Coordinates of C-alpha atoms and ligand atoms in Angstrom, one line a residue:
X1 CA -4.0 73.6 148.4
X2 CA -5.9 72.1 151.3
X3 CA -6.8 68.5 150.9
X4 CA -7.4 65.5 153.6
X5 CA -5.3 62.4 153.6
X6 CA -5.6 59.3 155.6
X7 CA -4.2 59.6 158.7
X8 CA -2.6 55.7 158.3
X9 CA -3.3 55.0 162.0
X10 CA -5.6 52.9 164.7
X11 CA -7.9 56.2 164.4
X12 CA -8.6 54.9 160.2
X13 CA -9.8 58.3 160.1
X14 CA -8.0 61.6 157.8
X15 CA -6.1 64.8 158.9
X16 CA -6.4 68.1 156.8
X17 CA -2.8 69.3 155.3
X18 CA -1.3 71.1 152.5
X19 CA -1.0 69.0 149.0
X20 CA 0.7 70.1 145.8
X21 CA -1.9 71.3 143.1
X22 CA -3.4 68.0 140.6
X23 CA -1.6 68.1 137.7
X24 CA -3.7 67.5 134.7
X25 CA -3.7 64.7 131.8
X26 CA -5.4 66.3 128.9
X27 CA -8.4 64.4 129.3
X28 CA -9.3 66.0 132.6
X29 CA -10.7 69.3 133.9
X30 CA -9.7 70.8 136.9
X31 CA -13.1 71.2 139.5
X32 CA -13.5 73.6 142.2
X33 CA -14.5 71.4 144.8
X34 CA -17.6 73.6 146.8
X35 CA -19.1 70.0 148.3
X36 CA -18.3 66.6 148.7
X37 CA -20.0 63.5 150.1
X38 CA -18.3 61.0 152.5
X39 CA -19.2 56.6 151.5
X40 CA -19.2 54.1 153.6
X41 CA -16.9 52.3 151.3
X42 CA -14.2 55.2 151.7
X43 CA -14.3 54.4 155.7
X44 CA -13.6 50.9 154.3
X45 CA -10.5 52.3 152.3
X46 CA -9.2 54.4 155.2
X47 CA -8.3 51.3 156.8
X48 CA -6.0 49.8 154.7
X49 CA -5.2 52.9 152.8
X50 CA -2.9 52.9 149.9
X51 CA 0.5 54.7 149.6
X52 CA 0.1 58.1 147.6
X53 CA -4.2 57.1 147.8
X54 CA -6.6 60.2 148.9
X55 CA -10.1 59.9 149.4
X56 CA -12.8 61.2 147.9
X57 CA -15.2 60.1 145.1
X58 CA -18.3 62.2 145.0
X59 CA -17.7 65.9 144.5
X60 CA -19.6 69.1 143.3
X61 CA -18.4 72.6 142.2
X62 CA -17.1 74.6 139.6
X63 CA -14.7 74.1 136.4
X64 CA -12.0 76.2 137.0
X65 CA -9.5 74.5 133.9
X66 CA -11.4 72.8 131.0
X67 CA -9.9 69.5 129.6
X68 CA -6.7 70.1 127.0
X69 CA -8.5 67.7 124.8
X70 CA -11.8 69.8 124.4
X71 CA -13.4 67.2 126.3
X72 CA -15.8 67.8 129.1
X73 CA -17.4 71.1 130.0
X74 CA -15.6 75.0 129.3
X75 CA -14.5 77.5 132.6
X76 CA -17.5 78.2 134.7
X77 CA -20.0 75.4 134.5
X78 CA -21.4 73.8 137.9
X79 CA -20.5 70.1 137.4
X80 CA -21.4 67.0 139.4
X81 CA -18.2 64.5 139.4
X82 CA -17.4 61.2 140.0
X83 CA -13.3 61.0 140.5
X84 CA -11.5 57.6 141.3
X85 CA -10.0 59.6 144.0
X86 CA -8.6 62.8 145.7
X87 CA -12.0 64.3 146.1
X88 CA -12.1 65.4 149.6
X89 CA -10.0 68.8 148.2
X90 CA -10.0 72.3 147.7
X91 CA -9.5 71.3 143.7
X92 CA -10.3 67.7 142.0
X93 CA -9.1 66.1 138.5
X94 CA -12.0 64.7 137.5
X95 CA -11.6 63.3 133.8
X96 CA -14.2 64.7 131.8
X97 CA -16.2 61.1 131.3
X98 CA -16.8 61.1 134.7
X99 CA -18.7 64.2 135.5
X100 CA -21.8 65.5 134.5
X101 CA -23.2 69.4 134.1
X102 CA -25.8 71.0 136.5
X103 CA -29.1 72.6 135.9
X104 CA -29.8 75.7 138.2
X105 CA -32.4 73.4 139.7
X106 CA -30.6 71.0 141.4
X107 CA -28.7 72.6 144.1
X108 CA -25.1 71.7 145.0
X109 CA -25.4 70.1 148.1
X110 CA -28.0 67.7 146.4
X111 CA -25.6 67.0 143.7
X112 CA -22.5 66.3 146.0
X113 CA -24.7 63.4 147.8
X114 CA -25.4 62.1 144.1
X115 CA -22.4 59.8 142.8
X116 CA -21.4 57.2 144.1
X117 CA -24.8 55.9 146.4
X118 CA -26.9 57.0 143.2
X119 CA -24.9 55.3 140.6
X120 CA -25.2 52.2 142.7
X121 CA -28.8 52.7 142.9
X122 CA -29.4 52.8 139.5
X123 CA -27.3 49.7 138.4
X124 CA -28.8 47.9 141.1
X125 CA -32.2 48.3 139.5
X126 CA -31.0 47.5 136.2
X127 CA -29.8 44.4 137.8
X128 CA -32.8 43.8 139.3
X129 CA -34.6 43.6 135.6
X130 CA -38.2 45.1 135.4
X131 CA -39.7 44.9 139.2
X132 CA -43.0 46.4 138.1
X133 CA -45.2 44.2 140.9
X134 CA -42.2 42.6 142.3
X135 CA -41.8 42.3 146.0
X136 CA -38.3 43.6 147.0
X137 CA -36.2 43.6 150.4
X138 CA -33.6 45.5 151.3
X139 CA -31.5 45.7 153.5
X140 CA -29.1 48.4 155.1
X141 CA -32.3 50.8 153.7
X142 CA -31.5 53.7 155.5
X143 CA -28.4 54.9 153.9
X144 CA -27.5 57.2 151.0
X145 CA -28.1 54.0 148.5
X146 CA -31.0 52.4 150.4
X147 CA -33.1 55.8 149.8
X148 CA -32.1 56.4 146.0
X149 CA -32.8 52.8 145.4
X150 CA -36.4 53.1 147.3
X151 CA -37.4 56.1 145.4
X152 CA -36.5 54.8 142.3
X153 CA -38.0 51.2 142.5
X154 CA -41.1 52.5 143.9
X155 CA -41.6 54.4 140.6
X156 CA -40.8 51.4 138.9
X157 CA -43.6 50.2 139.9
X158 CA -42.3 47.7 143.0
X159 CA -42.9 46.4 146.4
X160 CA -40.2 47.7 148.7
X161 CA -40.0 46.3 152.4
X162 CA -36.9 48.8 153.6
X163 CA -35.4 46.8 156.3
X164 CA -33.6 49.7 159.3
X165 CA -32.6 49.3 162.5
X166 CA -33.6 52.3 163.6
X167 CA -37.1 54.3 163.2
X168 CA -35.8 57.6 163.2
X169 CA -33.3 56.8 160.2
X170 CA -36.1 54.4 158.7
X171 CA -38.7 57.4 158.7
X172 CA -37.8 58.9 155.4
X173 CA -38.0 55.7 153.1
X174 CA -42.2 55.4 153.6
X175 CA -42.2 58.7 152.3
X176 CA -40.2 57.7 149.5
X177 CA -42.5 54.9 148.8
X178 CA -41.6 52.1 150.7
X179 CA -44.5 49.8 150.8
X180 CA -43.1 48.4 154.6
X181 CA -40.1 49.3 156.6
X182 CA -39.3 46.6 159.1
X183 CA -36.9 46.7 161.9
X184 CA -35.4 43.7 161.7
X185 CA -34.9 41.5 158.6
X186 CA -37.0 38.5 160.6
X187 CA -39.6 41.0 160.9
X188 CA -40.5 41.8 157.1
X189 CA -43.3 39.4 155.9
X190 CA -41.9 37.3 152.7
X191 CA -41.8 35.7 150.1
X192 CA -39.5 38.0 147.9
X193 CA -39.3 37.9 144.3
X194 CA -35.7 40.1 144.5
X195 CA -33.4 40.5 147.6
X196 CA -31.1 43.3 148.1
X197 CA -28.7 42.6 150.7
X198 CA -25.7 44.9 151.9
X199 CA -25.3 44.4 155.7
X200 CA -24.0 40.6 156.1
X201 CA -23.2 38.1 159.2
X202 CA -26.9 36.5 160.1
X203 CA -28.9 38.5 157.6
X204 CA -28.1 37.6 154.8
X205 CA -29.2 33.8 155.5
X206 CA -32.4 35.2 157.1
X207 CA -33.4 37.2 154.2
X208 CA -32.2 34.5 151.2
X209 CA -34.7 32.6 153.7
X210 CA -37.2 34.7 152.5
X211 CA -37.1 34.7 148.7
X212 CA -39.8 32.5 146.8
X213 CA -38.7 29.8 145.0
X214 CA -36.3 30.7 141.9
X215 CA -35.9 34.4 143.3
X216 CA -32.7 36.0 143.1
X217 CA -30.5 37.9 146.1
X218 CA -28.4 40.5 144.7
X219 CA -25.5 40.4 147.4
X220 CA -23.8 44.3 147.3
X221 CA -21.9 44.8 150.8
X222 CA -21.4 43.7 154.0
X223 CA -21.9 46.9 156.2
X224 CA -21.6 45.1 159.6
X225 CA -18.3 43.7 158.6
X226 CA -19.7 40.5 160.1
X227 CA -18.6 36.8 157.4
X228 CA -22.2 35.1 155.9
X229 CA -22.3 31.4 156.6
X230 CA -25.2 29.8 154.2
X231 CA -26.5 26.3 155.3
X232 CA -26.9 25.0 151.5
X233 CA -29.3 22.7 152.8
X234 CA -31.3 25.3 153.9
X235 CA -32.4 26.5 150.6
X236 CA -34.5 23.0 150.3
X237 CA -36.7 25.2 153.0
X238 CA -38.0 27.8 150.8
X239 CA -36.1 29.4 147.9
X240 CA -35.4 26.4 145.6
X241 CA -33.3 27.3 142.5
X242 CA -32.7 30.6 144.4
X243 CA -29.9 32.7 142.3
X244 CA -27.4 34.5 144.3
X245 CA -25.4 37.2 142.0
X246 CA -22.4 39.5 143.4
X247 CA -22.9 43.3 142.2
X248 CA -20.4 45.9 141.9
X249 CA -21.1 49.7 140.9
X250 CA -17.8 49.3 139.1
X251 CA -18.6 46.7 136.7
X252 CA -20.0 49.2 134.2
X253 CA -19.7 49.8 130.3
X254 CA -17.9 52.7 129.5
X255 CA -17.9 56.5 131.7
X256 CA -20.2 57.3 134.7
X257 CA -21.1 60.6 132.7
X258 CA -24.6 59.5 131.1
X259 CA -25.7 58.0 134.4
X260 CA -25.0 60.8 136.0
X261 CA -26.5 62.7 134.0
X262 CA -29.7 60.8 134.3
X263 CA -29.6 61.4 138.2
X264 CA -28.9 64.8 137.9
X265 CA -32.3 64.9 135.3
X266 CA -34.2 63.4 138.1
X267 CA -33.5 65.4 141.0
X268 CA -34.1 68.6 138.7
X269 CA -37.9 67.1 137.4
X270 CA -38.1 66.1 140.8
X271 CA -38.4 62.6 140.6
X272 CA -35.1 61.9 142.6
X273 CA -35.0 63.2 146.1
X274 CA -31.1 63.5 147.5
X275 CA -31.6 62.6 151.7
X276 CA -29.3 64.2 153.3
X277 CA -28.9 63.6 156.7
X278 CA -26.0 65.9 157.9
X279 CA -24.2 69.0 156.3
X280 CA -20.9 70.1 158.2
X281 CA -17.9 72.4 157.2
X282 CA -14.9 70.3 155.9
X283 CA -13.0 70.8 158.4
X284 CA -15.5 68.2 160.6
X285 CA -15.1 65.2 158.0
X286 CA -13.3 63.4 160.8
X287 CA -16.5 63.5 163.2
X288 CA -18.5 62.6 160.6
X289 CA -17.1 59.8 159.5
X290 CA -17.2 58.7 163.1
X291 CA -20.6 59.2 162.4
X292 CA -21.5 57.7 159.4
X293 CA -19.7 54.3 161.2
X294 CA -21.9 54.2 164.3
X295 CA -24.8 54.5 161.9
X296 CA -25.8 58.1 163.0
X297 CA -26.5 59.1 159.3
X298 CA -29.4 59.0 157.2
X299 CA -29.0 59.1 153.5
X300 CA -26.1 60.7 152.8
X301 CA -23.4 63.0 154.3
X302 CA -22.4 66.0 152.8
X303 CA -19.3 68.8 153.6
X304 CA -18.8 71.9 152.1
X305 CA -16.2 74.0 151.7
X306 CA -16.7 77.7 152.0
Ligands
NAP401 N1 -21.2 46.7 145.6 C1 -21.1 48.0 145.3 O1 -20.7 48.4 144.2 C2 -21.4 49.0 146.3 C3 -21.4 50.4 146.0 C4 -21.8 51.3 147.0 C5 -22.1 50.9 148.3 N2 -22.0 49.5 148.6 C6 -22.3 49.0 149.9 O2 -23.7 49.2 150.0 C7 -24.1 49.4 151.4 C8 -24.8 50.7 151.5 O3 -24.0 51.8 151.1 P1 -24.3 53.2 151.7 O4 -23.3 54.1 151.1 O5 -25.7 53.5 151.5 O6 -23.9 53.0 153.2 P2 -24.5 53.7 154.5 O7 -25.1 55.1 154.1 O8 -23.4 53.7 155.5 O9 -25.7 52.8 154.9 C9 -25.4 51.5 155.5 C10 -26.7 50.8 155.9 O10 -26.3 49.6 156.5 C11 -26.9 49.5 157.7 N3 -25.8 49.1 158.6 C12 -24.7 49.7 159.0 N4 -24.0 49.0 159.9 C13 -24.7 47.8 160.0 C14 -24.5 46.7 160.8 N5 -23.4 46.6 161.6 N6 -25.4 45.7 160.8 C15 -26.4 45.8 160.0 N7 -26.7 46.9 159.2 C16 -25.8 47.9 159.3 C17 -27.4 50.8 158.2 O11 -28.7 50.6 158.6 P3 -29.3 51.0 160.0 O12 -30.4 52.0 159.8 O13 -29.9 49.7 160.5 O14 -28.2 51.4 160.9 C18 -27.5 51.6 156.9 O15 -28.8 51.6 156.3 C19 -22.7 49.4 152.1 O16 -22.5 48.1 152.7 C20 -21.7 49.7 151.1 O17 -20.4 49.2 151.4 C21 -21.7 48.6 147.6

């Protein structure tokens, strides 16, 4: 079969080639990959990939082999998936806690944009505790997590200033209830109760700057790359007591299959709008992963494979 690997060079980038077929463990089906989404974390990976490692965590398609275990879902279901890895492939082991079935409503494009930036948003919320009336910023808004998490706080019940550099990629989170989006992280008018921050170097201090007293700053990436230098003293300024709390996806009880199950419920009552800023035949994952790194993407990235 077809699948991409990391190329291993300057480029950090993957070439399409000819893999042997996943073998099973009885615990896992075997999914006909029709979509897949691309993470900024995986351009992350690619740069320091490991031996034997291909990429791909967020897949849609069909079950082609059910699990030898009679776990998971029988031959023919459309199923949603959340593999550790391999994903970007004609075929995926998936084990069967990590997937989830699909109603006919939600398409599978939608679902293929759903794992990994969904999950995220999910457990960030639950992080967050109960934000009905709670201000909120967050930063790096305008990618596949920033919109799942906007949508979903919104109907929570929150005040979401979506911080994006740029107004074109910023457009969709008003509609997605947004109460503010701000260009800049100086520009969005404080005090926070919660701050989400994803994007590093000077923004994190600026937006910590910007919590109320006791608030807490959920700190969940560093999208710029760019190291966070925090003046202690600073925090006498403004957020006394502040609590700042490192989050990770990851760091979850149990399977991904009854969260994704709950995202997949949302997008088919329509409560949980995918935004999907570029579809593309697999065979242009390399440009658009050049993409999604010069911040050319809005929402997520999805590639099909026909
Ligand atoms: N902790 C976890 O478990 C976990 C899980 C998933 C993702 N993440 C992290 O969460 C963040 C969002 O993930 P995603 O998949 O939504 O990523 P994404 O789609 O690539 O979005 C990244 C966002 O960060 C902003 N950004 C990109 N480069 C930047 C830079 N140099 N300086 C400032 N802002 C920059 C972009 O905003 P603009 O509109 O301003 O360009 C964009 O909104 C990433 O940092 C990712 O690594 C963490």
């Amino acid at each position: 079969m077809k699948a991409f690997v990391a190329t291993g060079g300057p480029d950090h980038s993957v070439r399409r080639t000819d893999v042997a077929q996943p073998e099973l463990r009885p615990d896992e089906v075997l999914v006909k990959v029709d979509a897949y989404s691309v993470n900024r974390g995986e351009t992350f990976q690619l740069e320091r990939p490991r031996a034997a490692w291909r990429p791909g965590k967020d897949v849609a398609g069909l079950v082609v082999q059910a699990a030898a275990d009679g776990s998971g879902p029988p031959v023919g279901r459309r199923v949603v998936a959340h593999p550790p890895s391999a994903g970007w492939a004609e075929y995926a082991a998936v084990p069967s806690g990590q997937l989830a079935c699909l109603s006919e409503e939600v398409a599978t494009i939608e679902a293929a944009a759903l794992p990994l930036a969904g999950l995220t948003a999910l457990r960030l919320l639950r992080a967050a505790g109960s934000v009905a009336g709670r201000r909120i910023l967050l930063t790096g808004a305008s990618g596949g997590v920033g919109h799942y998490f906007v949508e979903l706080a919104a109907a929570a019940g929150a005040s979401v200033t979506a911080v994006s550099s740029s107004a074109e990629r910023g457009a969709g989170l008003a509609r997605l209830g947004a109460a503010a989006v701000t260009r800049r992280v100086e520009d969005a008018e404080g005090p926070f109760d919660l701050v989400l921050e994803s994007t590093g170097g000077e923004n994190l201090p600026t937006a910590l700057a910007k919590l109320r007293p006791r608030g807490l700053l959920i700190w969940f990436g560093q999208a710029s790359r760019r190291r966070v230098e925090l003046d202690f003293f600073s925090l006498l300024a403004g957020p006394v007591s502040a609590t700042i709390r490192h989050f990770s996806y990851a760091d979850s009880d149990g399977p991904d299959a009854p969260d994704l199950q709950t995202l997949v419920r949302l997008v088919a009552e329509g409560r949980l709008h995918p935004e999907i800023g570029s579809v593309a035949d697999w065979g242009r994952t390399p440009d658009v992963l050049d993409d999604l790194r010069a911040r050319r993407i809005r929402g997520n990235a999805v590639l099909t494979i026909s």
